[in-house]
CSV table of C-alpha atoms and ligand atoms in Angstrom, one decimal:
chain,number,residue,atom,x,y,z
A,931,MET,CA,0.1,0.0,-0.3
A,932,LYS,CA,0.9,3.6,-0.8
A,933,ARG,CA,2.2,6.1,2.0
A,934,GLY,CA,-0.2,8.6,2.1
A,935,ILE,CA,1.4,12.2,1.3
A,936,LEU,CA,2.2,15.0,3.9
A,937,PHE,CA,0.9,17.8,3.1
A,938,ILE,CA,1.1,21.1,4.5
A,939,ILE,CA,-0.9,24.5,3.8
A,940,SER,CA,0.8,27.7,4.9
A,941,GLY,CA,0.2,31.6,4.7
A,942,PRO,CA,-0.5,34.8,5.6
A,943,SER,CA,-3.5,34.3,8.5
A,944,GLY,CA,-6.8,35.0,7.2
A,945,VAL,CA,-6.4,33.7,3.9
A,946,GLY,CA,-8.1,31.5,3.5
A,947,LYS,CA,-6.5,28.2,5.0
A,948,GLY,CA,-9.7,27.0,7.1
A,949,THR,CA,-11.6,27.4,4.2
A,950,VAL,CA,-9.9,26.1,2.0
A,951,SER,CA,-8.6,22.8,3.9
A,952,LYS,CA,-11.8,22.6,4.8
A,953,ALA,CA,-13.3,22.0,1.3
A,954,LEU,CA,-10.4,19.2,0.4
A,955,LEU,CA,-10.9,17.6,3.3
A,956,GLU,CA,-15.0,17.2,2.5
A,957,GLY,CA,-14.0,16.4,-1.4
A,958,SER,CA,-11.3,14.1,-0.4
A,959,GLY,CA,-14.1,11.3,0.0
A,960,GLY,CA,-12.2,10.1,4.0
A,961,THR,CA,-8.4,9.9,2.1
A,962,MET,CA,-7.5,13.1,3.3
A,963,VAL,CA,-7.6,13.7,7.2
A,964,PHE,CA,-7.0,16.8,9.0
A,965,SER,CA,-3.9,16.6,12.0
A,966,VAL,CA,-5.5,18.8,14.7
A,967,SER,CA,-3.2,20.6,16.5
A,968,ALA,CA,-3.0,21.4,20.2
A,969,THR,CA,-2.6,25.3,21.3
A,970,THR,CA,-2.8,27.9,24.3
A,971,ARG,CA,-4.7,29.9,22.3
A,972,ALA,CA,-8.5,30.4,23.3
A,973,PRO,CA,-11.2,29.1,21.5
A,974,ARG,CA,-12.7,31.4,18.7
A,975,PRO,CA,-16.9,31.0,19.1
A,976,GLY,CA,-17.6,28.4,16.9
A,977,GLU,CA,-14.6,26.1,18.0
A,978,VAL,CA,-14.5,22.6,18.6
A,979,HIS,CA,-11.8,21.1,21.3
A,980,GLY,CA,-10.6,18.4,19.0
A,981,ARG,CA,-11.8,19.8,15.8
A,982,GLU,CA,-9.7,23.0,14.7
A,983,TYR,CA,-7.6,22.2,17.6
A,984,PHE,CA,-7.2,20.5,21.3
A,985,PHE,CA,-7.2,23.6,23.3
A,986,VAL,CA,-4.5,22.9,26.2
A,987,SER,CA,-3.0,24.8,29.1
A,988,GLU,CA,0.8,25.9,29.3
A,989,GLU,CA,0.9,22.8,31.3
A,990,GLU,CA,-0.1,20.2,29.0
A,991,PHE,CA,1.8,21.8,26.2
A,992,GLU,CA,4.8,22.0,28.1
A,993,ARG,CA,4.3,17.8,29.6
A,994,MET,CA,3.6,17.4,25.7
A,995,ILE,CA,7.2,19.1,24.9
A,996,GLU,CA,8.7,17.1,26.9
A,997,ALA,CA,7.4,13.9,26.3
A,998,GLY,CA,8.0,14.2,23.1
A,999,GLU,CA,4.6,14.1,21.3
A,1000,PHE,CA,4.9,16.3,18.7
A,1001,LEU,CA,6.3,16.3,15.2
A,1002,GLU,CA,6.9,20.2,16.1
A,1003,TYR,CA,5.9,23.2,18.0
A,1004,MET,CA,5.8,26.9,17.6
A,1005,LYS,CA,5.2,30.1,19.9
A,1006,VAL,CA,3.5,32.3,16.8
A,1007,PHE,CA,2.7,36.0,17.1
A,1008,GLY,CA,4.7,35.8,20.5
A,1009,ARG,CA,2.4,34.6,22.0
A,1010,ASN,CA,0.3,31.4,21.5
A,1011,ASN,CA,1.6,28.4,21.7
A,1012,TYR,CA,1.0,25.7,18.7
A,1013,GLY,CA,1.8,22.5,18.0
A,1014,THR,CA,1.5,19.1,15.7
A,1015,PRO,CA,1.2,15.9,17.4
A,1016,ARG,CA,3.1,13.6,15.9
A,1017,ARG,CA,1.4,10.3,16.5
A,1018,TYR,CA,-1.8,10.6,14.6
A,1019,VAL,CA,-0.1,11.7,11.4
A,1020,GLU,CA,2.3,9.1,11.3
A,1021,GLU,CA,-0.9,6.3,11.9
A,1022,GLN,CA,-2.9,7.8,9.4
A,1023,LEU,CA,0.3,8.2,6.6
A,1024,ALA,CA,0.8,4.4,7.4
A,1025,MET,CA,-2.5,3.6,6.8
A,1026,GLY,CA,-1.9,5.2,3.3
A,1027,ASN,CA,-4.4,8.5,4.1
A,1028,ASP,CA,-3.1,12.1,3.4
A,1029,VAL,CA,-2.8,14.1,6.3
A,1030,LEU,CA,-3.0,17.8,6.7
A,1031,LEU,CA,-1.1,20.2,8.3
A,1032,ASP,CA,-2.3,24.0,8.6
A,1033,ILE,CA,0.9,25.3,10.6
A,1034,ASP,CA,2.9,27.9,10.3
A,1035,VAL,CA,6.0,28.7,8.1
A,1036,ASN,CA,9.0,27.8,10.7
A,1037,GLY,CA,6.8,24.5,11.8
A,1038,ALA,CA,6.0,23.6,7.8
A,1039,MET,CA,10.1,24.0,6.9
A,1040,LYS,CA,10.9,22.1,10.2
A,1041,VAL,CA,8.4,19.4,9.1
A,1042,LYS,CA,10.2,19.4,5.6
A,1043,GLU,CA,13.3,19.1,7.7
A,1044,ASN,CA,12.4,15.3,9.4
A,1045,CYS,CA,10.2,14.1,6.5
A,1046,PRO,CA,11.9,15.2,3.1
A,1047,GLU,CA,9.3,14.2,1.5
A,1048,ALA,CA,6.3,15.8,3.1
A,1049,VAL,CA,4.6,18.5,0.2
A,1050,ALA,CA,4.4,22.2,1.5
A,1051,LEU,CA,2.1,24.3,-0.3
A,1052,MET,CA,1.6,28.5,0.5
A,1053,LEU,CA,-1.5,30.2,0.1
A,1054,ALA,CA,-1.1,33.5,-0.8
A,1055,PRO,CA,-3.6,36.3,-1.1
A,1056,PRO,CA,-5.0,38.6,-3.7
A,1057,SER,CA,-3.6,41.3,-2.7
A,1058,MET,CA,-2.6,42.9,0.8
A,1059,LYS,CA,-6.0,45.1,1.1
A,1060,GLU,CA,-8.0,42.2,0.1
A,1061,LEU,CA,-6.1,39.9,3.0
A,1062,ARG,CA,-6.9,42.7,5.8
A,1063,ARG,CA,-10.5,42.8,4.4
A,1064,ARG,CA,-10.8,38.9,4.7
A,1065,LEU,CA,-9.5,39.5,8.5
A,1066,GLU,CA,-11.6,42.2,9.2
A,1067,ASN,CA,-14.8,40.8,8.3
A,1068,ARG,CA,-13.9,37.4,10.1
A,1069,GLY,CA,-14.5,39.1,13.0
A,1070,THR,CA,-12.9,36.9,15.7
A,1071,GLU,CA,-9.6,38.6,16.5
A,1072,GLU,CA,-9.4,42.3,18.1
A,1073,GLN,CA,-8.3,45.4,16.2
A,1074,GLU,CA,-4.5,45.1,18.0
A,1075,ALA,CA,-4.3,41.1,17.0
A,1076,ILE,CA,-5.2,41.8,14.0
A,1077,GLU,CA,-2.8,44.2,13.1
A,1078,ARG,CA,0.0,41.8,14.0
A,1079,ARG,CA,-1.1,39.3,11.6
A,1080,LEU,CA,-1.0,41.5,9.1
A,1081,ALA,CA,2.6,42.9,10.3
A,1082,GLU,CA,3.9,39.1,10.1
A,1083,ALA,CA,1.8,38.3,6.6
A,1084,LYS,CA,4.6,40.0,4.2
A,1085,SER,CA,7.7,38.1,6.0
A,1086,GLU,CA,5.4,34.9,5.7
A,1087,LEU,CA,5.3,35.3,1.9
A,1088,SER,CA,8.7,36.6,1.5
A,1089,ARG,CA,9.7,32.5,2.3
A,1090,MET,CA,7.3,31.9,-0.4
A,1091,GLY,CA,10.7,29.9,-2.2
A,1092,GLU,CA,11.0,27.7,0.2
A,1093,TYR,CA,7.0,25.9,-0.6
A,1094,ASP,CA,7.3,23.5,-3.4
A,1095,PHE,CA,3.5,25.4,-4.6
A,1096,VAL,CA,2.0,28.5,-4.3
A,1097,VAL,CA,-2.1,29.1,-5.1
A,1098,VAL,CA,-3.0,32.7,-4.7
A,1099,ASN,CA,-6.7,32.0,-3.5
A,1100,ASP,CA,-8.7,34.6,-5.2
A,1101,ASP,CA,-11.6,32.7,-6.9
A,1102,LEU,CA,-12.5,30.6,-3.7
A,1103,GLN,CA,-13.0,27.6,-6.1
A,1104,THR,CA,-10.3,28.3,-8.1
A,1105,ALA,CA,-7.9,28.0,-5.7
A,1106,ILE,CA,-9.7,24.7,-3.7
A,1107,GLU,CA,-9.8,23.1,-7.8
A,1108,GLU,CA,-5.7,24.1,-7.9
A,1109,CYS,CA,-4.8,22.5,-4.4
A,1110,ARG,CA,-6.2,19.4,-5.6
A,1111,LYS,CA,-4.1,19.0,-9.0
A,1112,VAL,CA,-0.9,19.9,-7.1
A,1113,LEU,CA,-2.3,16.5,-4.6
A,1114,GLU,CA,-3.0,14.7,-7.9
A,1115,ALA,CA,0.4,15.7,-9.5
A,1116,CYS,CA,2.0,14.9,-5.9
A,1117,LYS,CA,1.0,11.2,-5.8
A,1118,LEU,CA,3.0,11.0,-9.4
A,1119,THR,CA,6.4,11.3,-7.8
A,1120,PRO,CA,9.1,9.0,-7.5
A,1121,ALA,CA,8.7,9.7,-3.4
A,1122,TYR,CA,5.3,8.4,-3.5
A,1123,CYS,CA,5.8,6.1,-5.4
A,1124,LYS,CA,8.8,4.4,-4.4
A,1125,ASP,CA,7.4,2.0,-1.9
A,1126,PHE,CA,5.4,0.4,-5.2
A,1127,VAL,CA,8.3,0.5,-7.7
A,1128,SER,CA,10.6,-1.1,-5.0
A,1129,ASP,CA,8.2,-4.0,-4.7
A,1130,LEU,CA,7.6,-4.6,-8.2
A,1131,ILE,CA,11.7,-5.0,-9.0
A,1132,ASN,CA,11.6,-7.7,-6.8
A,1133,GLU,CA,9.0,-9.4,-8.1
A,1134,ASP,CA,9.9,-12.5,-10.5
A,1135,PHE,CA,8.7,-12.3,-14.6
B,1159,LIG,P1,-7.3,31.0,8.0
B,1159,LIG,O1,-7.7,29.9,8.4
B,1159,LIG,O2,-6.0,32.2,6.0
B,1159,LIG,O3,-6.6,32.3,9.1
B,1159,LIG,P2,-10.0,31.5,6.9
B,1159,LIG,O4,-9.9,30.3,6.4
B,1159,LIG,O5,-10.7,31.7,8.1
B,1159,LIG,O6,-8.1,32.4,7.0
B,1159,LIG,O7,-10.2,33.3,6.6
B,1159,LIG,C1,-10.6,33.8,6.3
B,1159,LIG,C2,-12.0,34.8,6.4
B,1159,LIG,O8,-11.5,34.7,4.5
B,1159,LIG,C3,-12.9,34.4,6.1
B,1159,LIG,O9,-14.0,34.9,6.5
B,1159,LIG,C4,-13.3,33.2,4.5
B,1159,LIG,O10,-14.4,33.1,4.7
B,1159,LIG,C5,-12.9,34.4,3.5
B,1159,LIG,N1,-12.8,33.8,2.8
B,1159,LIG,C6,-11.4,32.6,2.2
B,1159,LIG,N2,-11.7,32.6,1.6
B,1159,LIG,C7,-11.8,33.4,0.5
B,1159,LIG,C8,-12.0,34.0,-1.4
B,1159,LIG,N3,-11.6,33.0,-1.8
B,1159,LIG,N4,-12.5,35.0,-1.1
B,1159,LIG,C9,-13.2,35.5,-0.7
B,1159,LIG,N5,-13.1,35.2,1.2
B,1159,LIG,C10,-12.2,34.3,2.0
B,1160,LIG,P1,-4.5,30.6,13.9
B,1160,LIG,O1,-4.8,31.2,16.1
B,1160,LIG,O2,-5.3,31.7,14.0
B,1160,LIG,O3,-5.9,29.3,14.3
B,1160,LIG,O4,-3.5,30.3,13.6
B,1160,LIG,C1,-2.5,31.3,13.8
B,1160,LIG,C2,-1.0,30.4,13.3
B,1160,LIG,O5,-0.8,29.3,13.8
B,1160,LIG,C3,-1.6,29.9,11.3
B,1160,LIG,O6,-0.5,30.1,10.7
B,1160,LIG,C4,-1.8,28.2,11.6
B,1160,LIG,O7,-1.4,27.7,10.8
B,1160,LIG,C5,-0.7,28.5,12.6
B,1160,LIG,N1,-0.7,26.9,13.5
B,1160,LIG,C6,-1.8,25.9,13.5
B,1160,LIG,N2,-1.2,24.7,14.7
B,1160,LIG,C7,-0.1,25.3,14.1
B,1160,LIG,C8,1.1,24.0,14.6
B,1160,LIG,O8,0.3,22.8,15.5
B,1160,LIG,N3,2.3,24.4,14.7
B,1160,LIG,C9,2.6,25.5,13.8
B,1160,LIG,N4,4.1,25.8,13.7
B,1160,LIG,N5,1.7,26.5,13.4
B,1160,LIG,C10,0.2,26.1,13.4
């Protein structure tokens, strides 16, 4: 059986990572699963423990670090901690499911260091004005947090060269389609076909 694809989506806050991820997961027919991160930030209205995040205390987050439970972890925006629990990701990949990570730029590069076959996609906004509009319209952050996230956006985008793919999230349906095409193409790369091909080489004629 082929291993699943470890698919990372990053991009500035408000660019649409959550929206695009949801569509990819819903359209996958169960072959793609979401890696639920642990975070010390407070839940937004409507967020459910275990669905968007595992909302944990600082103490629990520290315990998870000490126990080696994270594939990567990071302090984002100088305030909250976020981390990717390792076990779920490894189990799902081994079962042949694709695993989607919505994580920041530093986390993405850390994952690629540990798992070089991971595929990293940067989602970019069509313009900075539109990025502000989306963050403000979402209405989930105070103005100060919005400004802090916008200030981070340019440095995040400047690291685009470290990614394997870039998709501009202007029209939502087009962006979703482009992400799907990336996933399809990744399934045809040697990194994802290597187990199949090594079995083939061991077969008798
Ligand atoms: P992120 O997860 O990157 O922080 P979200 O998925 O929460 O971003 O999207 C931020 C806001 O932008 C949401 O209100 C969402 O409905 C909206 N949005 C996402 N993609 C688009 C798009 N292509 N066009 C217009 N609005 C969008
Ligand atoms: P938000 O608070 O808006 O949900 O997320 C803030 C930022 O943290 C986003 O860039 C998101 O991709 C990132 N993030 C979420 N989970 C993780 C994680 O487990 N690890 C890392 N490194 N970043 C994460």
